[in-house]
Amino acid sequence: MKTENQVTTTENQVAVSNNSSNYISVILEETKQGFLEANSGLDLDFVRMGDWLKISKKGNFIEKDNEEVSYGDRIDVVVGHGEKRYTLWGKDNTPEKGQIITMEQTQEEAEQALAAWLEENPEAAERYTFTDIDLRYLAYVVPVSSIADSAKSGDLPDIYLMSFPKGDTIGWGKYAMSLFKGKHKGLGIPKGTGANRVVTRLVTEERENKDKESYLGIKFEPVGLFVPSEYGIEA
């Protein structure tokens, strides 16, 4: 996600990031804070302004606003930041499809946001209720394919937001715990490693719910530790 007000990483910060592998988390935090500071007083939500990555009906990872940009059915990323938000997306086959209706940090805020939205859109009351609000994991993902190019150009790498469905929110937590417990030492990932320090392969897979209906989910696979120098990022 590139903006006119980009935050420049100092040489010292790059050096610190190189020595640990949380370089991507540092870049994401600086970008987020830089955006908010540059727009101080405008009450802009960094999340709502971001570029989104979604899964197409064919099972490919694509840009929400430009579906011609496709990464196929698997993509190697670093998930540098994440947070849980009470979320409601517009349902399929409705005028609101693909629209963020609520994405708040608390259940109460989400219900208030939905109530306010329904006041403005009373015809949608038959489509949405408070029970439609889910607690989902909001991930900030950076495709590693964009990191080397950004190191050469001095621009930011591509930054996407992804809203994991409820099942994948649980799956992501289990994956992070497996990294922490050292279950992937064969890939050079030591015990105690955080998920933001690992290159993770996101793979779409078809699943079946309790009603025998098929849907697309995400499988999380570790590739290895994220090492900045391997992508041209030098202290």
PDB file of C-alpha atoms in Angstrom, residues 56-138:
ATOM      1  CA  SER A  56     -11.730 -15.479  -5.597  1.00  0.00           C
ATOM      2  CA  LYS A  57     -14.334 -18.105  -6.413  1.00  0.00           C
ATOM      3  CA  LYS A  58     -11.586 -19.972  -8.283  1.00  0.00           C
ATOM      4  CA  GLY A  59      -9.499 -20.142  -5.120  1.00  0.00           C
ATOM      5  CA  ASN A  60      -6.913 -17.515  -6.077  1.00  0.00           C
ATOM      6  CA  PHE A  61      -5.563 -14.707  -3.924  1.00  0.00           C
ATOM      7  CA  ILE A  62      -6.512 -11.478  -5.701  1.00  0.00           C
ATOM      8  CA  GLU A  63      -6.645  -7.766  -4.973  1.00  0.00           C
ATOM      9  CA  LYS A  64     -10.143  -6.789  -3.904  1.00  0.00           C
ATOM     10  CA  ASP A  65     -10.188  -3.579  -5.959  1.00  0.00           C
ATOM     11  CA  ASN A  66      -8.252  -4.888  -8.957  1.00  0.00           C
ATOM     12  CA  GLU A  67      -9.081  -8.521  -9.595  1.00  0.00           C
ATOM     13  CA  GLU A  68      -6.611  -8.660 -12.493  1.00  0.00           C
ATOM     14  CA  VAL A  69      -3.839  -8.772  -9.871  1.00  0.00           C
ATOM     15  CA  SER A  70      -3.767 -12.453  -8.921  1.00  0.00           C
ATOM     16  CA  TYR A  71      -1.182 -14.429  -6.962  1.00  0.00           C
ATOM     17  CA  GLY A  72      -2.674 -17.822  -7.773  1.00  0.00           C
ATOM     18  CA  ASP A  73      -3.844 -20.320  -5.176  1.00  0.00           C
ATOM     19  CA  ARG A  74      -0.781 -19.868  -2.957  1.00  0.00           C
ATOM     20  CA  ILE A  75       1.253 -16.905  -1.841  1.00  0.00           C
ATOM     21  CA  ASP A  76       4.361 -16.543   0.356  1.00  0.00           C
ATOM     22  CA  VAL A  77       3.986 -13.705   2.833  1.00  0.00           C
ATOM     23  CA  VAL A  78       5.116 -12.299   6.140  1.00  0.00           C
ATOM     24  CA  VAL A  79       2.222 -11.535   8.463  1.00  0.00           C
ATOM     25  CA  GLY A  80       3.837  -8.626  10.263  1.00  0.00           C
ATOM     26  CA  HIS A  81       0.890  -7.432  12.304  1.00  0.00           C
ATOM     27  CA  GLY A  82      -2.601  -8.528  13.218  1.00  0.00           C
ATOM     28  CA  GLU A  83      -5.539  -7.780  15.460  1.00  0.00           C
ATOM     29  CA  LYS A  84      -8.961  -9.231  16.192  1.00  0.00           C
ATOM     30  CA  ARG A  85     -11.954  -7.176  15.084  1.00  0.00           C
ATOM     31  CA  TYR A  86     -15.694  -7.690  15.248  1.00  0.00           C
ATOM     32  CA  THR A  87     -16.480  -7.818  11.574  1.00  0.00           C
ATOM     33  CA  LEU A  88     -19.418  -7.871   9.218  1.00  0.00           C
ATOM     34  CA  TRP A  89     -18.955  -7.939   5.454  1.00  0.00           C
ATOM     35  CA  GLY A  90     -21.751  -7.451   2.968  1.00  0.00           C
ATOM     36  CA  LYS A  91     -23.243 -10.829   2.107  1.00  0.00           C
ATOM     37  CA  ASP A  92     -23.102 -12.472  -1.315  1.00  0.00           C
ATOM     38  CA  ASN A  93     -25.947 -11.676  -3.701  1.00  0.00           C
ATOM     39  CA  THR A  94     -26.733  -8.378  -1.945  1.00  0.00           C
ATOM     40  CA  PRO A  95     -26.005  -4.759  -2.921  1.00  0.00           C
ATOM     41  CA  GLU A  96     -23.477  -4.662  -0.064  1.00  0.00           C
ATOM     42  CA  LYS A  97     -21.382  -7.601  -1.283  1.00  0.00           C
ATOM     43  CA  GLY A  98     -17.703  -6.948  -0.564  1.00  0.00           C
ATOM     44  CA  GLN A  99     -18.433  -3.858   1.530  1.00  0.00           C
ATOM     45  CA  ILE A 100     -17.181  -3.468   5.103  1.00  0.00           C
ATOM     46  CA  ILE A 101     -20.264  -2.836   7.216  1.00  0.00           C
ATOM     47  CA  THR A 102     -18.589  -3.125  10.608  1.00  0.00           C
ATOM     48  CA  MET A 103     -14.983  -3.753  11.641  1.00  0.00           C
ATOM     49  CA  GLU A 104     -14.639  -2.624  15.233  1.00  0.00           C
ATOM     50  CA  GLN A 105     -12.422  -3.542  18.173  1.00  0.00           C
ATOM     51  CA  THR A 106     -15.266  -4.413  20.562  1.00  0.00           C
ATOM     52  CA  GLN A 107     -18.611  -6.180  20.207  1.00  0.00           C
ATOM     53  CA  GLU A 108     -20.427  -3.133  21.573  1.00  0.00           C
ATOM     54  CA  GLU A 109     -18.801  -0.803  19.032  1.00  0.00           C
ATOM     55  CA  ALA A 110     -19.634  -3.226  16.213  1.00  0.00           C
ATOM     56  CA  GLU A 111     -23.294  -3.416  17.235  1.00  0.00           C
ATOM     57  CA  GLN A 112     -23.479   0.369  17.484  1.00  0.00           C
ATOM     58  CA  ALA A 113     -21.899   0.688  14.019  1.00  0.00           C
ATOM     59  CA  LEU A 114     -24.353  -1.816  12.533  1.00  0.00           C
ATOM     60  CA  ALA A 115     -27.322  -0.093  14.180  1.00  0.00           C
ATOM     61  CA  ALA A 116     -26.194   3.266  12.781  1.00  0.00           C
ATOM     62  CA  TRP A 117     -25.689   1.746   9.327  1.00  0.00           C
ATOM     63  CA  LEU A 118     -29.155   0.168   9.388  1.00  0.00           C
ATOM     64  CA  GLU A 119     -30.686   3.530  10.255  1.00  0.00           C
ATOM     65  CA  GLU A 120     -29.153   4.889   7.065  1.00  0.00           C
ATOM     66  CA  ASN A 121     -30.079   1.740   5.103  1.00  0.00           C
ATOM     67  CA  PRO A 122     -33.402   0.549   6.576  1.00  0.00           C
ATOM     68  CA  GLU A 123     -34.102  -1.705   3.601  1.00  0.00           C
ATOM     69  CA  ALA A 124     -31.141  -3.876   4.702  1.00  0.00           C
ATOM     70  CA  ALA A 125     -32.667  -4.676   8.117  1.00  0.00           C
ATOM     71  CA  GLU A 126     -34.102  -7.924   6.761  1.00  0.00           C
ATOM     72  CA  ARG A 127     -30.596  -9.030   5.679  1.00  0.00           C
ATOM     73  CA  TYR A 128     -28.447  -8.236   8.729  1.00  0.00           C
ATOM     74  CA  THR A 129     -28.708  -8.655  12.499  1.00  0.00           C
ATOM     75  CA  PHE A 130     -26.242  -8.473  15.395  1.00  0.00           C
ATOM     76  CA  THR A 131     -25.771 -12.245  15.151  1.00  0.00           C
ATOM     77  CA  ASP A 132     -24.085 -11.784  11.766  1.00  0.00           C
ATOM     78  CA  ILE A 133     -21.125 -10.038  13.412  1.00  0.00           C
ATOM     79  CA  ASP A 134     -18.098 -12.362  13.730  1.00  0.00           C
ATOM     80  CA  LEU A 135     -14.842 -11.987  15.625  1.00  0.00           C
ATOM     81  CA  ARG A 136     -12.253 -12.309  12.859  1.00  0.00           C
ATOM     82  CA  TYR A 137      -8.496 -11.980  12.676  1.00  0.00           C
ATOM     83  CA  LEU A 138      -7.353  -8.996  10.632  1.00  0.00           C
TER      84      LEU A 138
END
